[in-house]
Amino acid sequence: MTYTPSTQHTPVPAPRGVPDRHINAVREATDVLYEVVEELDEAAVRGASLLPGWSRGHVITHLARNADALVNLLTWAKTGVEHQAYTSRADRDADIEEGARRILQVIKADLDSACLRFDAACREFPAHAWHSEVTAPKGQSIPASTVPLFRLREIWIHLIDLNAGVGFDDLPADFVDEFIDDAVEQFEGRVDPFSIEVTLPDGTQRIWTVNGPANRNSVSGSASAVLGWLTGRTDGSDLRGELPELPDWI
């Protein structure tokens, strides 16, 4: 049976105040995800991803459950009634483990359905509610308007984790600096201060300071190389400078 997504994601105009740039980018990233997953067969989906202990089936199932988790946050922001992203970390992990054991066609259909639910939640979301505060899976308070960016980052990073032909150089150039912003925030209060000088895809350079004012410890490299290292996907051997030891990515 050939897997075909239920709908085509095409950019649509959004009311003023809606994060339509990120929403449309999520639709485009979702189409890339569909294309990559469509090429997998049963053997490939059982094969190892780049994440220790996870098959590609685990990664795909995680992306489905993440879509549902973010729908929960949008529901919370829209209604004012608390809907945590996940009931618990243990339940999240159990759902992924169980889901990864299903046959490929069911895994694909689940991904499609979850992605469509997220897209519908964004499309139907009231413009005034994008400013509502919710609690992200990692515990920080965020406005609902950042949820589409969370989803965008999740899709692209895990597309790389699928180890199926997508790499950090394939990340959308318009969003790389935002992905680095998010990656830097992961280490707030967790490492000694250091700075990163990054060459962005358009050739311009930008400096990030990690966990406080910059000091003598400086790391430099391309955006793709920096992101690979910050997210724990590469060892940083293609970067320049004295690399600090980073804690686990969360």
PDB file of C-alpha atoms in Angstrom:
ATOM      1  CA  MET A   1       0.000   0.000   0.000  1.00  0.00           C
ATOM      2  CA  THR A   2       1.326   3.441  -0.884  1.00  0.00           C
ATOM      3  CA  TYR A   3       1.273   6.020   1.868  1.00  0.00           C
ATOM      4  CA  THR A   4      -0.240   9.345   0.848  1.00  0.00           C
ATOM      5  CA  PRO A   5      -0.739  12.268   3.257  1.00  0.00           C
ATOM      6  CA  SER A   6      -4.382  13.202   3.682  1.00  0.00           C
ATOM      7  CA  THR A   7      -3.871  16.749   2.475  1.00  0.00           C
ATOM      8  CA  GLN A   8      -1.323  19.006   0.854  1.00  0.00           C
ATOM      9  CA  HIS A   9       0.080  21.727   3.086  1.00  0.00           C
ATOM     10  CA  THR A  10      -0.030  25.031   1.232  1.00  0.00           C
ATOM     11  CA  PRO A  11       0.693  28.416   2.813  1.00  0.00           C
ATOM     12  CA  VAL A  12      -2.451  30.394   3.549  1.00  0.00           C
ATOM     13  CA  PRO A  13      -2.919  33.987   4.709  1.00  0.00           C
ATOM     14  CA  ALA A  14      -3.281  34.339   8.471  1.00  0.00           C
ATOM     15  CA  PRO A  15      -4.916  37.069  10.570  1.00  0.00           C
ATOM     16  CA  ARG A  16      -2.722  39.798  11.980  1.00  0.00           C
ATOM     17  CA  GLY A  17      -0.827  38.665  15.045  1.00  0.00           C
ATOM     18  CA  VAL A  18      -0.775  34.976  14.134  1.00  0.00           C
ATOM     19  CA  PRO A  19       2.733  33.454  13.794  1.00  0.00           C
ATOM     20  CA  ASP A  20       1.950  32.517  10.202  1.00  0.00           C
ATOM     21  CA  ARG A  21       5.621  32.473   9.155  1.00  0.00           C
ATOM     22  CA  HIS A  22       6.314  29.600  11.523  1.00  0.00           C
ATOM     23  CA  ILE A  23       3.017  27.846  10.801  1.00  0.00           C
ATOM     24  CA  ASN A  24       3.682  27.817   7.073  1.00  0.00           C
ATOM     25  CA  ALA A  25       7.257  26.663   7.686  1.00  0.00           C
ATOM     26  CA  VAL A  26       5.903  23.769   9.773  1.00  0.00           C
ATOM     27  CA  ARG A  27       3.711  22.747   6.828  1.00  0.00           C
ATOM     28  CA  GLU A  28       6.698  22.779   4.506  1.00  0.00           C
ATOM     29  CA  ALA A  29       8.810  20.807   6.990  1.00  0.00           C
ATOM     30  CA  THR A  30       5.974  18.303   7.415  1.00  0.00           C
ATOM     31  CA  ASP A  31       5.942  17.693   3.672  1.00  0.00           C
ATOM     32  CA  VAL A  32       9.685  16.961   3.810  1.00  0.00           C
ATOM     33  CA  LEU A  33       9.040  14.589   6.705  1.00  0.00           C
ATOM     34  CA  TYR A  34       6.354  12.785   4.714  1.00  0.00           C
ATOM     35  CA  GLU A  35       8.733  12.399   1.767  1.00  0.00           C
ATOM     36  CA  VAL A  36      11.488  10.931   3.935  1.00  0.00           C
ATOM     37  CA  VAL A  37       9.173   8.557   5.795  1.00  0.00           C
ATOM     38  CA  GLU A  38       7.560   7.400   2.539  1.00  0.00           C
ATOM     39  CA  GLU A  39      10.922   6.033   1.410  1.00  0.00           C
ATOM     40  CA  LEU A  40      11.251   3.755   4.448  1.00  0.00           C
ATOM     41  CA  ASP A  41      10.297   0.100   4.368  1.00  0.00           C
ATOM     42  CA  GLU A  42       9.698  -2.262   7.291  1.00  0.00           C
ATOM     43  CA  ALA A  43      13.387  -3.083   7.652  1.00  0.00           C
ATOM     44  CA  ALA A  44      14.435   0.564   7.515  1.00  0.00           C
ATOM     45  CA  VAL A  45      11.927   1.684  10.122  1.00  0.00           C
ATOM     46  CA  ARG A  46      13.318  -0.932  12.527  1.00  0.00           C
ATOM     47  CA  GLY A  47      16.846   0.278  11.823  1.00  0.00           C
ATOM     48  CA  ALA A  48      18.808   2.457  14.217  1.00  0.00           C
ATOM     49  CA  SER A  49      18.290   6.188  14.275  1.00  0.00           C
ATOM     50  CA  LEU A  50      21.010   8.590  15.420  1.00  0.00           C
ATOM     51  CA  LEU A  51      19.471   8.614  18.914  1.00  0.00           C
ATOM     52  CA  PRO A  52      20.902   5.942  21.233  1.00  0.00           C
ATOM     53  CA  GLY A  53      18.410   3.147  21.838  1.00  0.00           C
ATOM     54  CA  TRP A  54      15.837   4.465  19.379  1.00  0.00           C
ATOM     55  CA  SER A  55      14.911   3.006  16.021  1.00  0.00           C
ATOM     56  CA  ARG A  56      13.515   5.164  13.241  1.00  0.00           C
ATOM     57  CA  GLY A  57      10.105   3.924  14.383  1.00  0.00           C
ATOM     58  CA  HIS A  58      10.729   5.486  17.789  1.00  0.00           C
ATOM     59  CA  VAL A  59      11.640   8.830  16.203  1.00  0.00           C
ATOM     60  CA  ILE A  60       8.583   8.875  13.927  1.00  0.00           C
ATOM     61  CA  THR A  61       6.287   7.917  16.811  1.00  0.00           C
ATOM     62  CA  HIS A  62       7.864  10.632  18.964  1.00  0.00           C
ATOM     63  CA  LEU A  63       7.136  13.196  16.248  1.00  0.00           C
ATOM     64  CA  ALA A  64       3.493  12.093  16.219  1.00  0.00           C
ATOM     65  CA  ARG A  65       3.174  12.306  20.009  1.00  0.00           C
ATOM     66  CA  ASN A  66       4.968  15.664  20.032  1.00  0.00           C
ATOM     67  CA  ALA A  67       2.365  17.037  17.613  1.00  0.00           C
ATOM     68  CA  ASP A  68      -0.382  15.920  19.980  1.00  0.00           C
ATOM     69  CA  ALA A  69       1.470  17.350  22.975  1.00  0.00           C
ATOM     70  CA  LEU A  70       1.675  20.748  21.301  1.00  0.00           C
ATOM     71  CA  VAL A  71      -2.020  20.559  20.400  1.00  0.00           C
ATOM     72  CA  ASN A  72      -2.610  20.160  24.137  1.00  0.00           C
ATOM     73  CA  LEU A  73      -0.717  23.406  24.757  1.00  0.00           C
ATOM     74  CA  LEU A  74      -2.727  25.231  22.097  1.00  0.00           C
ATOM     75  CA  THR A  75      -5.940  23.915  23.658  1.00  0.00           C
ATOM     76  CA  TRP A  76      -4.766  25.226  27.026  1.00  0.00           C
ATOM     77  CA  ALA A  77      -3.984  28.651  25.565  1.00  0.00           C
ATOM     78  CA  LYS A  78      -7.314  28.816  23.720  1.00  0.00           C
ATOM     79  CA  THR A  79      -9.580  27.672  26.547  1.00  0.00           C
ATOM     80  CA  GLY A  80      -7.688  28.722  29.659  1.00  0.00           C
ATOM     81  CA  VAL A  81      -8.107  25.181  31.005  1.00  0.00           C
ATOM     82  CA  GLU A  82      -4.774  23.534  31.822  1.00  0.00           C
ATOM     83  CA  HIS A  83      -3.734  20.819  29.344  1.00  0.00           C
ATOM     84  CA  GLN A  84      -0.162  19.759  29.997  1.00  0.00           C
ATOM     85  CA  ALA A  85       1.772  18.612  26.945  1.00  0.00           C
ATOM     86  CA  TYR A  86       2.249  15.128  28.417  1.00  0.00           C
ATOM     87  CA  THR A  87       0.570  13.543  31.416  1.00  0.00           C
ATOM     88  CA  SER A  88       4.028  12.445  32.588  1.00  0.00           C
ATOM     89  CA  ARG A  89       7.458  11.662  31.201  1.00  0.00           C
ATOM     90  CA  ALA A  90       6.887   7.991  31.964  1.00  0.00           C
ATOM     91  CA  ASP A  91       3.640   7.943  29.970  1.00  0.00           C
ATOM     92  CA  ARG A  92       5.325   9.770  27.097  1.00  0.00           C
ATOM     93  CA  ASP A  93       8.152   7.244  26.977  1.00  0.00           C
ATOM     94  CA  ALA A  94       5.744   4.291  27.216  1.00  0.00           C
ATOM     95  CA  ASP A  95       3.619   5.636  24.347  1.00  0.00           C
ATOM     96  CA  ILE A  96       6.698   6.001  22.146  1.00  0.00           C
ATOM     97  CA  GLU A  97       7.995   2.539  23.022  1.00  0.00           C
ATOM     98  CA  GLU A  98       4.644   0.903  22.308  1.00  0.00           C
ATOM     99  CA  GLY A  99       4.048   2.907  19.146  1.00  0.00           C
ATOM    100  CA  ALA A 100       7.446   2.051  17.681  1.00  0.00           C
ATOM    101  CA  ARG A 101       6.525  -1.660  17.660  1.00  0.00           C
ATOM    102  CA  ARG A 102       3.563  -1.209  15.304  1.00  0.00           C
ATOM    103  CA  ILE A 103       3.669  -2.109  11.627  1.00  0.00           C
ATOM    104  CA  LEU A 104       5.025   0.552   9.314  1.00  0.00           C
ATOM    105  CA  GLN A 105       1.705   1.474   7.731  1.00  0.00           C
ATOM    106  CA  VAL A 106       0.161   2.160  11.130  1.00  0.00           C
ATOM    107  CA  ILE A 107       3.172   4.241  12.178  1.00  0.00           C
ATOM    108  CA  LYS A 108       2.855   6.313   9.003  1.00  0.00           C
ATOM    109  CA  ALA A 109      -0.907   6.772   9.375  1.00  0.00           C
ATOM    110  CA  ASP A 110      -0.463   7.837  13.001  1.00  0.00           C
ATOM    111  CA  LEU A 111       2.122  10.429  11.971  1.00  0.00           C
ATOM    112  CA  ASP A 112      -0.179  11.788   9.277  1.00  0.00           C
ATOM    113  CA  SER A 113      -3.146  12.057  11.630  1.00  0.00           C
ATOM    114  CA  ALA A 114      -1.131  13.771  14.355  1.00  0.00           C
ATOM    115  CA  CYS A 115       0.384  16.272  11.911  1.00  0.00           C
ATOM    116  CA  LEU A 116      -3.062  17.091  10.566  1.00  0.00           C
ATOM    117  CA  ARG A 117      -4.383  17.636  14.094  1.00  0.00           C
ATOM    118  CA  PHE A 118      -1.579  20.091  14.787  1.00  0.00           C
ATOM    119  CA  ASP A 119      -2.161  21.926  11.523  1.00  0.00           C
ATOM    120  CA  ALA A 120      -5.896  22.187  12.235  1.00  0.00           C
ATOM    121  CA  ALA A 121      -5.220  23.463  15.757  1.00  0.00           C
ATOM    122  CA  CYS A 122      -3.014  26.229  14.348  1.00  0.00           C
ATOM    123  CA  ARG A 123      -5.420  27.059  11.527  1.00  0.00           C
ATOM    124  CA  GLU A 124      -8.417  27.334  13.865  1.00  0.00           C
ATOM    125  CA  PHE A 125      -6.603  29.088  16.701  1.00  0.00           C
ATOM    126  CA  PRO A 126      -8.090  32.501  17.666  1.00  0.00           C
ATOM    127  CA  ALA A 127      -5.670  35.346  16.974  1.00  0.00           C
ATOM    128  CA  HIS A 128      -6.136  36.948  20.406  1.00  0.00           C
ATOM    129  CA  ALA A 129      -5.039  33.774  22.217  1.00  0.00           C
ATOM    130  CA  TRP A 130      -1.539  33.592  20.750  1.00  0.00           C
ATOM    131  CA  HIS A 131      -0.373  35.785  23.645  1.00  0.00           C
ATOM    132  CA  SER A 132      -1.717  33.366  26.301  1.00  0.00           C
ATOM    133  CA  GLU A 133       0.927  31.761  28.531  1.00  0.00           C
ATOM    134  CA  VAL A 134       1.309  27.995  28.832  1.00  0.00           C
ATOM    135  CA  THR A 135       3.951  25.685  30.287  1.00  0.00           C
ATOM    136  CA  ALA A 136       6.255  23.989  27.792  1.00  0.00           C
ATOM    137  CA  PRO A 137       7.301  20.329  28.195  1.00  0.00           C
ATOM    138  CA  LYS A 138      10.610  21.415  29.738  1.00  0.00           C
ATOM    139  CA  GLY A 139       8.828  23.501  32.374  1.00  0.00           C
ATOM    140  CA  GLN A 140       9.322  27.044  31.115  1.00  0.00           C
ATOM    141  CA  SER A 141       6.443  29.496  30.694  1.00  0.00           C
ATOM    142  CA  ILE A 142       5.952  30.476  27.050  1.00  0.00           C
ATOM    143  CA  PRO A 143       3.410  32.387  24.958  1.00  0.00           C
ATOM    144  CA  ALA A 144       1.333  30.166  22.669  1.00  0.00           C
ATOM    145  CA  SER A 145       2.836  32.028  19.703  1.00  0.00           C
ATOM    146  CA  THR A 146       6.104  30.110  20.198  1.00  0.00           C
ATOM    147  CA  VAL A 147       4.450  26.689  19.858  1.00  0.00           C
ATOM    148  CA  PRO A 148       4.714  26.561  16.024  1.00  0.00           C
ATOM    149  CA  LEU A 149       8.436  27.338  16.274  1.00  0.00           C
ATOM    150  CA  PHE A 150       8.811  24.512  18.788  1.00  0.00           C
ATOM    151  CA  ARG A 151       7.182  22.167  16.288  1.00  0.00           C
ATOM    152  CA  LEU A 152       9.355  23.420  13.441  1.00  0.00           C
ATOM    153  CA  ARG A 153      12.533  22.787  15.400  1.00  0.00           C
ATOM    154  CA  GLU A 154      11.299  19.370  16.503  1.00  0.00           C
ATOM    155  CA  ILE A 155      10.586  18.229  12.956  1.00  0.00           C
ATOM    156  CA  TRP A 156      13.891  19.347  11.505  1.00  0.00           C
ATOM    157  CA  ILE A 157      16.119  18.051  14.312  1.00  0.00           C
ATOM    158  CA  HIS A 158      14.401  14.666  14.272  1.00  0.00           C
ATOM    159  CA  LEU A 159      14.503  14.519  10.482  1.00  0.00           C
ATOM    160  CA  ILE A 160      18.260  14.499  10.970  1.00  0.00           C
ATOM    161  CA  ASP A 161      17.939  11.855  13.689  1.00  0.00           C
ATOM    162  CA  LEU A 162      16.170   9.548  11.226  1.00  0.00           C
ATOM    163  CA  ASN A 163      19.546   9.133   9.488  1.00  0.00           C
ATOM    164  CA  ALA A 164      17.791   8.985   6.155  1.00  0.00           C
ATOM    165  CA  GLY A 165      19.562  11.584   4.064  1.00  0.00           C
ATOM    166  CA  VAL A 166      18.758  14.857   5.875  1.00  0.00           C
ATOM    167  CA  GLY A 167      21.605  16.704   7.599  1.00  0.00           C
ATOM    168  CA  PHE A 168      22.202  19.977   9.401  1.00  0.00           C
ATOM    169  CA  ASP A 169      23.153  21.640   6.124  1.00  0.00           C
ATOM    170  CA  ASP A 170      19.569  21.009   4.964  1.00  0.00           C
ATOM    171  CA  LEU A 171      17.963  23.117   7.703  1.00  0.00           C
ATOM    172  CA  PRO A 172      15.935  26.065   6.336  1.00  0.00           C
ATOM    173  CA  ALA A 173      18.327  29.021   6.230  1.00  0.00           C
ATOM    174  CA  ASP A 174      15.676  31.520   7.367  1.00  0.00           C
ATOM    175  CA  PHE A 175      15.279  29.758  10.712  1.00  0.00           C
ATOM    176  CA  VAL A 176      18.794  28.618  11.608  1.00  0.00           C
ATOM    177  CA  ASP A 177      19.466  31.587  13.893  1.00  0.00           C
ATOM    178  CA  GLU A 178      16.230  30.902  15.781  1.00  0.00           C
ATOM    179  CA  PHE A 179      17.212  27.260  16.214  1.00  0.00           C
ATOM    180  CA  ILE A 180      20.552  28.395  17.672  1.00  0.00           C
ATOM    181  CA  ASP A 181      18.735  30.834  19.997  1.00  0.00           C
ATOM    182  CA  ASP A 182      16.746  27.888  21.343  1.00  0.00           C
ATOM    183  CA  ALA A 183      19.799  25.640  21.612  1.00  0.00           C
ATOM    184  CA  VAL A 184      21.711  28.262  23.596  1.00  0.00           C
ATOM    185  CA  GLU A 185      18.789  28.647  26.021  1.00  0.00           C
ATOM    186  CA  GLN A 186      19.004  24.912  26.782  1.00  0.00           C
ATOM    187  CA  PHE A 187      22.223  25.513  28.714  1.00  0.00           C
ATOM    188  CA  GLU A 188      21.046  28.357  30.946  1.00  0.00           C
ATOM    189  CA  GLY A 189      22.543  27.718  34.382  1.00  0.00           C
ATOM    190  CA  ARG A 190      24.070  24.406  33.283  1.00  0.00           C
ATOM    191  CA  VAL A 191      27.542  25.331  31.941  1.00  0.00           C
ATOM    192  CA  ASP A 192      30.281  27.868  32.520  1.00  0.00           C
ATOM    193  CA  PRO A 193      29.922  30.933  30.255  1.00  0.00           C
ATOM    194  CA  PHE A 194      31.345  30.791  26.760  1.00  0.00           C
ATOM    195  CA  SER A 195      30.685  32.484  23.443  1.00  0.00           C
ATOM    196  CA  ILE A 196      30.004  31.127  19.975  1.00  0.00           C
ATOM    197  CA  GLU A 197      30.820  32.940  16.756  1.00  0.00           C
ATOM    198  CA  VAL A 198      28.615  31.511  14.043  1.00  0.00           C
ATOM    199  CA  THR A 199      28.756  31.884  10.289  1.00  0.00           C
ATOM    200  CA  LEU A 200      25.129  31.844   9.161  1.00  0.00           C
ATOM    201  CA  PRO A 201      23.978  30.355   5.819  1.00  0.00           C
ATOM    202  CA  ASP A 202      23.930  33.794   4.148  1.00  0.00           C
ATOM    203  CA  GLY A 203      27.580  34.358   5.057  1.00  0.00           C
ATOM    204  CA  THR A 204      26.947  36.838   7.856  1.00  0.00           C
ATOM    205  CA  GLN A 205      28.316  36.259  11.327  1.00  0.00           C
ATOM    206  CA  ARG A 206      26.588  36.445  14.692  1.00  0.00           C
ATOM    207  CA  ILE A 207      27.859  35.910  18.208  1.00  0.00           C
ATOM    208  CA  TRP A 208      25.930  34.120  20.948  1.00  0.00           C
ATOM    209  CA  THR A 209      26.922  34.171  24.604  1.00  0.00           C
ATOM    210  CA  VAL A 210      26.011  31.050  26.514  1.00  0.00           C
ATOM    211  CA  ASN A 211      24.905  31.332  30.133  1.00  0.00           C
ATOM    212  CA  GLY A 212      26.169  34.814  30.849  1.00  0.00           C
ATOM    213  CA  PRO A 213      28.711  37.374  29.638  1.00  0.00           C
ATOM    214  CA  ALA A 214      31.246  36.199  27.115  1.00  0.00           C
ATOM    215  CA  ASN A 215      34.707  35.334  28.372  1.00  0.00           C
ATOM    216  CA  ARG A 216      37.896  34.133  26.767  1.00  0.00           C
ATOM    217  CA  ASN A 217      36.425  30.742  25.975  1.00  0.00           C
ATOM    218  CA  SER A 218      35.143  31.137  22.421  1.00  0.00           C
ATOM    219  CA  VAL A 219      33.966  28.564  19.882  1.00  0.00           C
ATOM    220  CA  SER A 220      33.439  29.301  16.190  1.00  0.00           C
ATOM    221  CA  GLY A 221      32.170  27.546  13.095  1.00  0.00           C
ATOM    222  CA  SER A 222      29.354  27.244  10.599  1.00  0.00           C
ATOM    223  CA  ALA A 223      25.752  27.307  11.767  1.00  0.00           C
ATOM    224  CA  SER A 224      25.236  23.660  10.846  1.00  0.00           C
ATOM    225  CA  ALA A 225      28.352  22.575  12.729  1.00  0.00           C
ATOM    226  CA  VAL A 226      27.421  24.615  15.801  1.00  0.00           C
ATOM    227  CA  LEU A 227      23.882  23.245  15.879  1.00  0.00           C
ATOM    228  CA  GLY A 228      25.098  19.686  15.515  1.00  0.00           C
ATOM    229  CA  TRP A 229      27.369  20.143  18.513  1.00  0.00           C
ATOM    230  CA  LEU A 230      24.925  22.087  20.717  1.00  0.00           C
ATOM    231  CA  THR A 231      22.200  19.501  20.193  1.00  0.00           C
ATOM    232  CA  GLY A 232      24.560  16.638  21.001  1.00  0.00           C
ATOM    233  CA  ARG A 233      24.401  15.148  17.506  1.00  0.00           C
ATOM    234  CA  THR A 234      28.084  15.709  16.654  1.00  0.00           C
ATOM    235  CA  ASP A 235      31.299  15.861  18.666  1.00  0.00           C
ATOM    236  CA  GLY A 236      32.238  19.368  17.520  1.00  0.00           C
ATOM    237  CA  SER A 237      35.417  18.210  15.787  1.00  0.00           C
ATOM    238  CA  ASP A 238      34.637  20.556  12.885  1.00  0.00           C
ATOM    239  CA  LEU A 239      34.547  23.605  15.175  1.00  0.00           C
ATOM    240  CA  ARG A 240      37.395  25.920  16.193  1.00  0.00           C
ATOM    241  CA  GLY A 241      38.353  26.849  19.731  1.00  0.00           C
ATOM    242  CA  GLU A 242      38.406  25.078  23.089  1.00  0.00           C
ATOM    243  CA  LEU A 243      35.068  23.304  23.347  1.00  0.00           C
ATOM    244  CA  PRO A 244      33.550  23.146  26.825  1.00  0.00           C
ATOM    245  CA  GLU A 245      31.959  19.906  27.928  1.00  0.00           C
ATOM    246  CA  LEU A 246      28.210  20.211  27.433  1.00  0.00           C
ATOM    247  CA  PRO A 247      25.580  18.461  29.564  1.00  0.00           C
ATOM    248  CA  ASP A 248      23.072  16.170  27.903  1.00  0.00           C
ATOM    249  CA  TRP A 249      20.588  17.789  25.536  1.00  0.00           C
ATOM    250  CA  ILE A 250      17.132  17.985  27.119  1.00  0.00           C
TER     251      ILE A 250
END
